[in-house]
Coordinates of C-alpha atoms and ligand atoms in Angstrom, one line a residue:
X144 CA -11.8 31.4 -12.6
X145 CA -9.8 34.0 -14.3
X146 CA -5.8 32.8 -15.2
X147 CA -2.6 35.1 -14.4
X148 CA -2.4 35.3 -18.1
X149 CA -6.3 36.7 -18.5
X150 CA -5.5 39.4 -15.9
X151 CA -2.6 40.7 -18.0
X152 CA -4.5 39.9 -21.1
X153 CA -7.4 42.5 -19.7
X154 CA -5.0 44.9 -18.6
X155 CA -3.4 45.0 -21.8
X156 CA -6.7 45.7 -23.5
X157 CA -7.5 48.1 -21.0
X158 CA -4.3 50.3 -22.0
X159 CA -5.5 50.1 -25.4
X160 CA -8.4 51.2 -25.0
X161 CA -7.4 54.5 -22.7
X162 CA -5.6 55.9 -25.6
X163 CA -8.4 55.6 -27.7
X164 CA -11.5 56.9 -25.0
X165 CA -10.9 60.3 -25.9
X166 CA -12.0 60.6 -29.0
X167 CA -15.1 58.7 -28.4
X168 CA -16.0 60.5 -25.5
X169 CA -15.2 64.2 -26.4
X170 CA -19.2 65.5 -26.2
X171 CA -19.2 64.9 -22.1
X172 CA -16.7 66.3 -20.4
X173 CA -17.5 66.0 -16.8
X174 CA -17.8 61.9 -17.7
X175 CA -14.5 62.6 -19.1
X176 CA -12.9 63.6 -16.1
X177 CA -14.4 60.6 -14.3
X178 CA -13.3 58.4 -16.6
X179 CA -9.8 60.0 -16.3
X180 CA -9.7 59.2 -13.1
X181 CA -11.3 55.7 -13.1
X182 CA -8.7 54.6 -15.4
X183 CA -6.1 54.5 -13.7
X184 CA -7.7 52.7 -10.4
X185 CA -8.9 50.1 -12.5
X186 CA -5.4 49.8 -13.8
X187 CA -4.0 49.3 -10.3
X188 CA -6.9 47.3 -9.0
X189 CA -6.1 45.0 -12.3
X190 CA -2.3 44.8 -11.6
X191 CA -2.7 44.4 -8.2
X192 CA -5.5 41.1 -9.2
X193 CA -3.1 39.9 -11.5
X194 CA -0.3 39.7 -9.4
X195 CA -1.9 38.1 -6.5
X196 CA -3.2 35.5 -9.5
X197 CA 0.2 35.0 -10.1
X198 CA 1.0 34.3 -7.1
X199 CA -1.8 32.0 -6.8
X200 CA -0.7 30.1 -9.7
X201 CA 2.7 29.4 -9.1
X202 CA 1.4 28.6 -5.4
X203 CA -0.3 25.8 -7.3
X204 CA 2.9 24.6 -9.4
X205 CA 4.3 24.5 -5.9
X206 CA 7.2 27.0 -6.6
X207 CA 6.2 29.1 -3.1
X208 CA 4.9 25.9 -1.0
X209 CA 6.4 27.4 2.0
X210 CA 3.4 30.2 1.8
X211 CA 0.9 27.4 0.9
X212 CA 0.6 26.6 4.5
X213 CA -2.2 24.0 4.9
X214 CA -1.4 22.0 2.3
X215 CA 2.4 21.4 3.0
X216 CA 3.4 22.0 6.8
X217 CA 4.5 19.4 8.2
X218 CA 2.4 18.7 11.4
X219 CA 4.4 16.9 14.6
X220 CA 3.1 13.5 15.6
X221 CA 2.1 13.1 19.2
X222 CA 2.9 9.9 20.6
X223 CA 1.5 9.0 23.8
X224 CA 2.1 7.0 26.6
X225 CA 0.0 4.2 25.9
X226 CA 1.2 4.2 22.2
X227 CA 5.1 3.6 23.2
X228 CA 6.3 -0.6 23.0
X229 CA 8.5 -1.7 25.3
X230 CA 11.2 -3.0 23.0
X231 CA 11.4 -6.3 24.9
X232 CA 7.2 -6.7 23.7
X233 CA 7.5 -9.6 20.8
X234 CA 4.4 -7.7 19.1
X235 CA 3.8 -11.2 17.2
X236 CA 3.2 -13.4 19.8
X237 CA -0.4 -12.8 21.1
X238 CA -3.6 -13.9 20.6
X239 CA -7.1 -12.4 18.7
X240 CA -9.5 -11.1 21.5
X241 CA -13.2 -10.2 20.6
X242 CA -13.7 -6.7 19.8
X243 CA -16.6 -6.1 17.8
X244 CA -17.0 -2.1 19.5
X245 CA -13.6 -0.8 17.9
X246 CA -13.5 -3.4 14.7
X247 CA -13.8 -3.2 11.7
X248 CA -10.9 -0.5 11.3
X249 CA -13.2 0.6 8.5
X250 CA -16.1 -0.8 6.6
X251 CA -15.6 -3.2 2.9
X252 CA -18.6 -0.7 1.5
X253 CA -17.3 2.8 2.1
X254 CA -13.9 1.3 0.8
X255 CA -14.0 1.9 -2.9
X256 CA -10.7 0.5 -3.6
X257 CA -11.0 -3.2 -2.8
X258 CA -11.0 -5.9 -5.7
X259 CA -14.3 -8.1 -5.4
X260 CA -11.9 -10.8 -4.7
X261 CA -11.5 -9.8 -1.4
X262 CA -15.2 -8.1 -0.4
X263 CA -16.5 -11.4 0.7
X264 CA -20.1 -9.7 2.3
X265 CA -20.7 -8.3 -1.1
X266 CA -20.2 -11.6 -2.2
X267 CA -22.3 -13.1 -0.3
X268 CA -20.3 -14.3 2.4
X269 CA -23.1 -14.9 5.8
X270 CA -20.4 -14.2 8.8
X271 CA -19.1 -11.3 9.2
X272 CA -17.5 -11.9 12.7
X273 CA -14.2 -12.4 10.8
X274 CA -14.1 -8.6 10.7
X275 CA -14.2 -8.3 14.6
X276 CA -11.0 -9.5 15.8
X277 CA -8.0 -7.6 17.4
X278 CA -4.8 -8.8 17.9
X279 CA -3.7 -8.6 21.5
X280 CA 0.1 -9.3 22.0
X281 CA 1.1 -10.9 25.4
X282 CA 3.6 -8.4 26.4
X283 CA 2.0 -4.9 25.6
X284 CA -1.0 -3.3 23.5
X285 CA -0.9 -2.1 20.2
X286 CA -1.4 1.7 19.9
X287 CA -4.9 2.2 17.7
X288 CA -4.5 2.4 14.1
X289 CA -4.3 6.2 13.8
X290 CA -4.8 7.2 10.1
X291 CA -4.1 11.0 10.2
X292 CA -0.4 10.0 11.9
X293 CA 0.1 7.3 9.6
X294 CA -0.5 9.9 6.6
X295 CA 1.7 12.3 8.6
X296 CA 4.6 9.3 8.9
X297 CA 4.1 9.0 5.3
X298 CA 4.5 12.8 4.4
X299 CA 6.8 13.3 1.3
X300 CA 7.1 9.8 0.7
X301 CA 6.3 6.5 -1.0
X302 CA 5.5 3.4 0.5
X303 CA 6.0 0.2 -1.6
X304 CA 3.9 -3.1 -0.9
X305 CA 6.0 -5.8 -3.6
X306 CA 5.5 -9.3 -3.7
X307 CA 2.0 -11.3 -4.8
X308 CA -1.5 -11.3 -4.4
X309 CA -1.6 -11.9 -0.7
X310 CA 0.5 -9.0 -0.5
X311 CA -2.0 -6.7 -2.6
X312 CA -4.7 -7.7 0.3
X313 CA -2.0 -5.5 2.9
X314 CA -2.1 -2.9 0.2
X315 CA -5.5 -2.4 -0.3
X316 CA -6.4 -3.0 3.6
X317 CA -3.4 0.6 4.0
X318 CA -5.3 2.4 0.9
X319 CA -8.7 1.7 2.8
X320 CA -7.1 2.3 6.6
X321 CA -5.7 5.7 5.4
X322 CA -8.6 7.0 2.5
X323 CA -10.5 8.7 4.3
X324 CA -8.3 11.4 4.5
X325 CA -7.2 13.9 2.0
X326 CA -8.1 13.8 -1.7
X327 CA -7.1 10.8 -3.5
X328 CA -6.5 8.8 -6.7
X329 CA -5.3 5.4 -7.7
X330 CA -3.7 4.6 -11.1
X331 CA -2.7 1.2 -13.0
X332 CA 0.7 1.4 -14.4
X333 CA 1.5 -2.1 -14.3
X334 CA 3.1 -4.1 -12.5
X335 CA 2.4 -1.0 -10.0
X336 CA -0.9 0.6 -8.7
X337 CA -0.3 3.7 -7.0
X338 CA -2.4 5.1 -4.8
X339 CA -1.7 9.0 -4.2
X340 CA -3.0 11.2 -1.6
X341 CA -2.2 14.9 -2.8
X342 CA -2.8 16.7 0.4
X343 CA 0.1 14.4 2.1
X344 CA 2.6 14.4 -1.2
X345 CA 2.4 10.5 -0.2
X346 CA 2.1 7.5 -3.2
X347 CA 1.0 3.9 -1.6
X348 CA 2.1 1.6 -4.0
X349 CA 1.4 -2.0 -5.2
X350 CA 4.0 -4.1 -7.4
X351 CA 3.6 -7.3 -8.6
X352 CA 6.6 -9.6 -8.2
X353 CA 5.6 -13.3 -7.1
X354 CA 9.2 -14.6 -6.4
X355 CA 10.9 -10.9 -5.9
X356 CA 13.3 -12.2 -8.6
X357 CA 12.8 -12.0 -12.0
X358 CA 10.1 -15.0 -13.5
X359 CA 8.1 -14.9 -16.4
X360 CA 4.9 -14.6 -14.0
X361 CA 6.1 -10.5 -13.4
X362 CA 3.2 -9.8 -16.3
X363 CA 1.0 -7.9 -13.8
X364 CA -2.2 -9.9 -15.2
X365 CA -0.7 -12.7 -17.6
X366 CA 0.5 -15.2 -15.1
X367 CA -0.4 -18.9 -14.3
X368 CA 0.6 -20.8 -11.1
X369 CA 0.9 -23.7 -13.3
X370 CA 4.1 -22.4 -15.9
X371 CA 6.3 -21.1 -13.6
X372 CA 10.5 -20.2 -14.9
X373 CA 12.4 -18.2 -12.4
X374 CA 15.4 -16.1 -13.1
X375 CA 17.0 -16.9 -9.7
X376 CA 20.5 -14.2 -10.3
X377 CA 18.4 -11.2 -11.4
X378 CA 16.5 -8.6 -9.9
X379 CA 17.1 -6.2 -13.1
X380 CA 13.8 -5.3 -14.5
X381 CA 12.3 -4.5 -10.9
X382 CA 15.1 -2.7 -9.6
X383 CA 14.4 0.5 -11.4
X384 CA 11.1 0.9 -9.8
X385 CA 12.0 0.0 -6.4
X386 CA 15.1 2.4 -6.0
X387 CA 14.6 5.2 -3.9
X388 CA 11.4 3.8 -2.2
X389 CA 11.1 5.0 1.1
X390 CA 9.5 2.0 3.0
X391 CA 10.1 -1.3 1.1
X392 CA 7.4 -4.4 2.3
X393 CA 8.1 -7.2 0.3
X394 CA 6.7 -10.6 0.8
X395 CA 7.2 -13.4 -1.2
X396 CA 6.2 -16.9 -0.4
X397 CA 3.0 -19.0 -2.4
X398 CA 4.1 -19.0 -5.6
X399 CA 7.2 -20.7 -4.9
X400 CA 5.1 -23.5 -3.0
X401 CA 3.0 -25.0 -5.3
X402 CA 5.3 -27.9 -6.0
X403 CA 8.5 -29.2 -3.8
X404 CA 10.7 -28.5 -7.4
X405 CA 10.7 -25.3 -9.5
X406 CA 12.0 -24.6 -13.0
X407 CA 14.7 -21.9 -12.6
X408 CA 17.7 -20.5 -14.0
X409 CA 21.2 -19.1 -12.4
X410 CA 23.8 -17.7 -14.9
X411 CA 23.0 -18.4 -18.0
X412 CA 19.1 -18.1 -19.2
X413 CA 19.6 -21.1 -21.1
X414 CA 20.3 -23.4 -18.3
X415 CA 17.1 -24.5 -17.2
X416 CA 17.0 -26.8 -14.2
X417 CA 14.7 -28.0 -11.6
X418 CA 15.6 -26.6 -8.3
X419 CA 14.6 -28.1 -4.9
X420 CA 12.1 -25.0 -3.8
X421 CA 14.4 -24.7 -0.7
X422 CA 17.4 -23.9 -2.3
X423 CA 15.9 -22.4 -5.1
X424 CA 14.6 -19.6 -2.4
X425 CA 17.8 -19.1 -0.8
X426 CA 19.6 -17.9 -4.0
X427 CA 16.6 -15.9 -4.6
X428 CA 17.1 -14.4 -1.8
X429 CA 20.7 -14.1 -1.8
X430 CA 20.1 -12.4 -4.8
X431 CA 17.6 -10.0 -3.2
X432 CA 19.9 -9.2 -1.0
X433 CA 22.9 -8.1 -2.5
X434 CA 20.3 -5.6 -4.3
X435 CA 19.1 -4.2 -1.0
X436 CA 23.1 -3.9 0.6
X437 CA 23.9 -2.3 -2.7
X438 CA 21.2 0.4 -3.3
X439 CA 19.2 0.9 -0.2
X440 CA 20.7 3.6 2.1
X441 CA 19.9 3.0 5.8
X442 CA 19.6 6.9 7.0
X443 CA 16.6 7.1 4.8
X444 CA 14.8 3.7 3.7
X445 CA 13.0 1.2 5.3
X446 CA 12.9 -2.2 4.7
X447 CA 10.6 -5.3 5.9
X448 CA 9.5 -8.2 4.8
X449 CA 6.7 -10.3 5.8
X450 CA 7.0 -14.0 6.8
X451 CA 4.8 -16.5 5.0
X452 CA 1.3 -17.3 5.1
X453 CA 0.2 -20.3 3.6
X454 CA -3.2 -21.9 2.7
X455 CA -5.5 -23.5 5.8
X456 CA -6.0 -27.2 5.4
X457 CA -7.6 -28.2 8.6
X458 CA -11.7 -28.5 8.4
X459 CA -14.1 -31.3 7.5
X460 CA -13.0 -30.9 3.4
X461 CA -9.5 -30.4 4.4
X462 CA -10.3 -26.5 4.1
X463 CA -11.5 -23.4 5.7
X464 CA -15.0 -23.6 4.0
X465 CA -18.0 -22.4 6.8
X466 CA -14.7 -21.9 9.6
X467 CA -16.2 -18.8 11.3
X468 CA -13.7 -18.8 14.6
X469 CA -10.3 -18.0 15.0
X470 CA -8.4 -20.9 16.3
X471 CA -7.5 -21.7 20.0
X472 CA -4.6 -22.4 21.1
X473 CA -1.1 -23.3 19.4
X474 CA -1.6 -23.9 15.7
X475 CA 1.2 -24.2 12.8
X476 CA 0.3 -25.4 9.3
X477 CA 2.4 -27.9 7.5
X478 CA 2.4 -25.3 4.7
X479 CA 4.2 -23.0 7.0
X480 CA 7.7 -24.4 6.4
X481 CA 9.8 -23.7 9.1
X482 CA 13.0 -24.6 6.9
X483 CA 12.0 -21.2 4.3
X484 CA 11.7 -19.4 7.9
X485 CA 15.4 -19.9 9.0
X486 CA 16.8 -19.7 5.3
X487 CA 14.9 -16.0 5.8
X488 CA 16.4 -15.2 8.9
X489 CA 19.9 -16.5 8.2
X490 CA 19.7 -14.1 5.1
X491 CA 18.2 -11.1 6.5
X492 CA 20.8 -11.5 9.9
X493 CA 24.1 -11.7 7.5
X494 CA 22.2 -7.9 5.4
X495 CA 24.2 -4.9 6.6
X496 CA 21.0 -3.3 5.9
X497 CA 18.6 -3.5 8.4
X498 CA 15.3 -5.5 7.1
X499 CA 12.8 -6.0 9.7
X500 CA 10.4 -9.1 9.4
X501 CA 7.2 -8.7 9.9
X502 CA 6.3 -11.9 11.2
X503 CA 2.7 -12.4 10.5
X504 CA 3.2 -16.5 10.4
X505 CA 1.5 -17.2 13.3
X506 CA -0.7 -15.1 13.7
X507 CA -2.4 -15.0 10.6
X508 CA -2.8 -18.9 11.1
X509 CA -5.0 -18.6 14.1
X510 CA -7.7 -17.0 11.4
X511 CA -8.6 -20.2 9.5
X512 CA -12.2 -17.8 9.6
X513 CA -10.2 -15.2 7.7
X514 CA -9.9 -16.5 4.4
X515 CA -12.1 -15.9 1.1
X516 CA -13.2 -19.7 0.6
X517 CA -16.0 -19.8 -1.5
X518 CA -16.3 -15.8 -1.5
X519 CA -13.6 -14.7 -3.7
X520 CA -12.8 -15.0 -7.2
X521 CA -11.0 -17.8 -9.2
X522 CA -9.1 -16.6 -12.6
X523 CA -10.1 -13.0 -12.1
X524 CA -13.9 -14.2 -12.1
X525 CA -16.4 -14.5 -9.2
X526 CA -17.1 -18.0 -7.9
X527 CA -20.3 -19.5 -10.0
X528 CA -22.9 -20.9 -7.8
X529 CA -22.5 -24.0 -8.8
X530 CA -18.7 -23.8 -7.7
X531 CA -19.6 -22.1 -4.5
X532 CA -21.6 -25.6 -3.6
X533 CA -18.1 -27.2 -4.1
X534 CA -16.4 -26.1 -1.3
X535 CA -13.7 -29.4 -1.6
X536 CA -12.5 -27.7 -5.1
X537 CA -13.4 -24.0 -5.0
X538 CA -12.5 -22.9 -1.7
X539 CA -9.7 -20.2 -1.2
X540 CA -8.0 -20.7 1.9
X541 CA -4.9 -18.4 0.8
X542 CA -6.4 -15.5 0.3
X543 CA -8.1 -12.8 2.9
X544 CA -11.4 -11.3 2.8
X545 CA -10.8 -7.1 3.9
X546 CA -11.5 -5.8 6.3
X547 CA -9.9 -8.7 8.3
X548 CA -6.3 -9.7 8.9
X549 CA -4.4 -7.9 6.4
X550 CA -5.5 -4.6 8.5
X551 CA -3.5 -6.2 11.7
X552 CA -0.2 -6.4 9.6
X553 CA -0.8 -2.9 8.8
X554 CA -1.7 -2.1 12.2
X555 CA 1.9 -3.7 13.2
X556 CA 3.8 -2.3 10.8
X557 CA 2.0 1.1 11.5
X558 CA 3.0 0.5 15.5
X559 CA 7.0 -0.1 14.4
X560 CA 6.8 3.1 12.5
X561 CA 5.7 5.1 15.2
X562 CA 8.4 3.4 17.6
X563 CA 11.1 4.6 14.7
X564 CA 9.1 8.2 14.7
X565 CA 9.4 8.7 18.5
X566 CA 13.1 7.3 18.5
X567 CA 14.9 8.9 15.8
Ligands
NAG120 C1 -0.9 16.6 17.8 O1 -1.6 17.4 18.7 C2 -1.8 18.7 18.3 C3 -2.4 19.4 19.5 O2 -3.4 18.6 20.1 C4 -2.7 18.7 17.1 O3 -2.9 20.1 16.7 C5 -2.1 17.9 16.0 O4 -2.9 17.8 14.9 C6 -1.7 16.5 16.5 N1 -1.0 15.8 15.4 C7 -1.4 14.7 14.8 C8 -0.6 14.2 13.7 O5 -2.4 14.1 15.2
NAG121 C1 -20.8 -7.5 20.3 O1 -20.5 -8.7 20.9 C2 -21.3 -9.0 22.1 C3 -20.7 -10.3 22.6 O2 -20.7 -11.3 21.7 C4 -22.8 -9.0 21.7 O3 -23.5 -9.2 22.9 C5 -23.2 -7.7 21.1 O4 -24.5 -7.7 20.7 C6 -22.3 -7.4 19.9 N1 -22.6 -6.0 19.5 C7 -22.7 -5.7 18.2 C8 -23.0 -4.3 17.9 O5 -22.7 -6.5 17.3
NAG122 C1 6.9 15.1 -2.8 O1 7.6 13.9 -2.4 C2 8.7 13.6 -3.2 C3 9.3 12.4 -2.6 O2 8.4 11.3 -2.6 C4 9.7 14.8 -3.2 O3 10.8 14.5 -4.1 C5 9.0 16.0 -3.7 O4 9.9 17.1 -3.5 C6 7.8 16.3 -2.8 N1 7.0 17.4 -3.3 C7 6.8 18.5 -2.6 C8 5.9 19.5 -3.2 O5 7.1 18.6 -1.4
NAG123 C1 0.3 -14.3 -22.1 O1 1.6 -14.6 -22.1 C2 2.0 -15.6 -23.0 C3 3.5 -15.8 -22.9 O2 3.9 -15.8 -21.5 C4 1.7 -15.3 -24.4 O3 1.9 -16.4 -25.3 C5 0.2 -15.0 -24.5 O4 -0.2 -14.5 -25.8 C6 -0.2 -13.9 -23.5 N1 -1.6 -13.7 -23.5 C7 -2.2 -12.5 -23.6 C8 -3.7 -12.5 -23.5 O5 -1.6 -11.5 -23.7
NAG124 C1 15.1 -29.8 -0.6 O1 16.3 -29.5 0.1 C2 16.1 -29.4 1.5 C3 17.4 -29.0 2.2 O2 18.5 -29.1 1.3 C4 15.6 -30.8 2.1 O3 15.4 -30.7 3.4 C5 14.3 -31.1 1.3 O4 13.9 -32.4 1.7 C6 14.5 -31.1 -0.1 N1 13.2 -31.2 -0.8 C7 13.0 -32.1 -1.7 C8 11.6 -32.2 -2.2 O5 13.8 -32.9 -2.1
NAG125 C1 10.0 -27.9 -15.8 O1 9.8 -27.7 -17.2 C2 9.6 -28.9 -17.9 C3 9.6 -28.6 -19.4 O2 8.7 -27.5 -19.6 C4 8.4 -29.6 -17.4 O3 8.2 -30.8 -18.1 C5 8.5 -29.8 -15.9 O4 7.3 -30.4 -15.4 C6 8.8 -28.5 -15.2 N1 9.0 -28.8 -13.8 C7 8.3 -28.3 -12.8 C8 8.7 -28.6 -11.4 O5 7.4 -27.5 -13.0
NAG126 C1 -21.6 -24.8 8.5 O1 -21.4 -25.0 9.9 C2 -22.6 -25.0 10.7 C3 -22.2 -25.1 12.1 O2 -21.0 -24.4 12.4 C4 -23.5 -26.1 10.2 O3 -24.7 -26.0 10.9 C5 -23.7 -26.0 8.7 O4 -24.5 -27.1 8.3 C6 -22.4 -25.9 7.9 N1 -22.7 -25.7 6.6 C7 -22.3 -26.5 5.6 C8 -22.7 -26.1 4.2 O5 -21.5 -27.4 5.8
NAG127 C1 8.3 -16.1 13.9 O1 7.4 -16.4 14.9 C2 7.3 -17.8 15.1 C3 6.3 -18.1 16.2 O2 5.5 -17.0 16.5 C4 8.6 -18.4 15.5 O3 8.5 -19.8 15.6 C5 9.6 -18.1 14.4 O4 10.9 -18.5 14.8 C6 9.7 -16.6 14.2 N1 10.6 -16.3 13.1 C7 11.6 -15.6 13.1 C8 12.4 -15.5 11.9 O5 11.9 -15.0 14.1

């Protein structure tokens, strides 16, 4: 296509070029007098082309979005009747009805954006009933996952998902619950991923923080469960990344687990201690805290953070190896400590920021079906299948295959957006 710049570089030339057509053309005057008059439309026709390339161009840079009409208008979101929530509907307590006619929200092949630790068909995972489950709370229904809305919600602005791996699973279940729409790209820039749709001006993002704090486990791919050292006072090298995030979802929970006592410091980076895990997430939290009442402003960010999910341990190994059912009835894991649940609520109550929990807890431990197990990956590499036939020692009951329940957090956190949206 021809540039601004080309247009003007042609019209230039063109001017040149008149003052020098009479003397090549002095034999045929009746061309002459043509050309005499050709000249000048083809000088208008060229301005004319040239400034509407212009235009065109800087319409591109964005300099004149308000003209660029498709691309940037702002389109309202219609809310209907059967999409408002009561407030006094606890949108967590529920159950997981069969619904294999509107589930899968979309499908792990036309999805290019999942990791292979979570596409357990393509790993050769049997079942697939996993993926047909919706979450039915007692008190109301949860309006359908509306993508086109959700982009619209997100218009102009970024949406952070920070915390571990689980929490990548409800940021890659967004990317694929929102892709089909608009032209997209994602981009590593560690610890982030960002996925941008252009059309929408919106960036999804990923960042990697296991403990929110600081640790020496915030290397977005060289980490180990096993050497863990948290910095429990300091928040300082995420900070500048999260600050002026629209919607803020942190989560932060395993990584803290895997032993009852953690390495950590608190003042001085010298002083290494073991902490009791309990305390030792409290002053993390604290310290999270006083970051979100000092830098996030109410009238125009959004904070949540989503409860815990821990690793299944019922079954006939002690796992969730070949569970292909949700649970029935009550269920709470012992890995679900109920202790790091109220230390979470006492903090987030005391915030003069309003943080919203998402609180996925129980609900996500109904889906003992929902998990990798032997279809995920171990160390960044696919399960062998040798160490698939080792269910007792290879299975993954922490993480979740996609689609499956990471798309119902979504679908929540998607439902208390468009409550905010109709409200404000
Ligand atoms: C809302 O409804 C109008 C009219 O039906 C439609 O043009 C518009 O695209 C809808 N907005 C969204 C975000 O779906
Ligand atoms: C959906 O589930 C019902 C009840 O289990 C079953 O009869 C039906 O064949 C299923 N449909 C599809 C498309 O899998
Ligand atoms: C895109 O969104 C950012 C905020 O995320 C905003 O600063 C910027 O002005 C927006 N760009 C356009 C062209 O609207
Ligand atoms: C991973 O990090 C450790 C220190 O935390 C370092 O010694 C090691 O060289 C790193 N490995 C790679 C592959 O970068
Ligand atoms: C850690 O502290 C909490 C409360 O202070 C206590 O309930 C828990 O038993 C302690 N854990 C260990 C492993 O000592
Ligand atoms: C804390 O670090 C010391 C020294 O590296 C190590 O021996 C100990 O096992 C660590 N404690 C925990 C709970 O990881
Ligand atoms: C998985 O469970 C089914 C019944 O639910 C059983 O028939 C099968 O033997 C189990 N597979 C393994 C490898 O345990
Ligand atoms: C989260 O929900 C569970 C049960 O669904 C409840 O026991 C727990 O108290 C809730 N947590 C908070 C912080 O409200």
């Amino acid at each position: 296509m021809l540039k601004s710049q080309d247009i003007y570089f042609l019209l230039f030339y063109t001017m040149l070029n008149l003052n020098s057509t009479p003397t090549n053309m002095t034999t045929q005057p009746t061309q002459d007098r043509k050309i005499f008059f050709l000249f000048p439309l083809a000088l208008i026709s060229l301005f004319l082309l040239g400034t509407l390339r212009f235009l065109l161009d800087n319409l591109k840079n964005n300099q004149f979005q308000f003209l660029w009409q498709n691309k940037f208008l702002r389109v309202p979101i219609n809310v209907s009747e059967n999409e408002i929530i009561e407030e006094s509907c606890n949108v967590f307590e529920g159950k997981w009805v069969w619904d294999n006619v509107s589930y899968p929200l979309y499908k792990e092949e036309t999805c290019p954006y999942l990791v292979k630790q979570v596409t357990c068909q393509r790993n050769g995972r049997p079942d697939s009933f996993y993926q047909n489950w919706r979450w039915q709370p007692h008190g109301c229904n949860l309006p359908r996952f509306n993508a086109l809305k959700m982009l619209e919600m997100l218009r102009d602005k970024r949406i952070m998902f920070i915390g571990d791996s689980i929490q990548r699973g409800m940021f890659e279940s967004m990317v694929c619950l929102v892709q089909s729409d608009g032209d997209h790209t994602i981009k590593r820039v560690p610890p982030r991923k960002i996925f941008r749709i252009e059309e929408f001006n919106t960036s999804i993002e990923y960042y990697w923080a296991p403990f929110m704090v600081e640790s020496i486990s915030d290397h977005a791919t060289n980490h180990t469960v096993m050497k863990r050292l948290v910095k429990l006072d300091s928040v300082e090298n995420h900070r500048k990344l999260w600050e002026g995030v629209d919607i803020l979802v942190f989560e932060s929970y395993v990584w803290w687990m895997h032993k009852p006592f953690i390495n950590a410091t608190y003042g001085s980076p010298e002083n290494v201690r073991e902490y009791n895990v309990t305390t030792a997430y409290k002053l993390a939290l604290e310290t999270w805290g006083s970051w979100i009442e000092s830098s996030i402003n109410p009238q125009k960010q959004k904070v949540f953070f989503a409860t815990m999910n821990w690793e299944w341990k019922g079954g006939i190994d002690g796992n969730c190896f070949n569970e292909t059912q949700p649970m029935e009835g009550p269920y709470w894991g012992t890995g679900s400590n109920l202790e790091i649940m109220s230390i979470l609520k006492d903090v987030i109550e005391k915030l003069k920021v309003n943080v919203r929990l998402l609180n996925i807890t129980q609900l996500s431990e109904y889906r003992k079906d929902g998990h990798t197990s032997v279809f995920g990956e171990r160390r960044g590499k696919l399960l062998t299948k040798e160490e698939r036939s080792e269910p007792k020692t290879y299975a993954d009951c922490i993480h979740w295959c996609l689609p499956g329940v990471p798309d119902t957090w979504n679908q929540l956190l998607y439902a208390i957006l468009l409550q905010d949206y109709r409200n404000h």
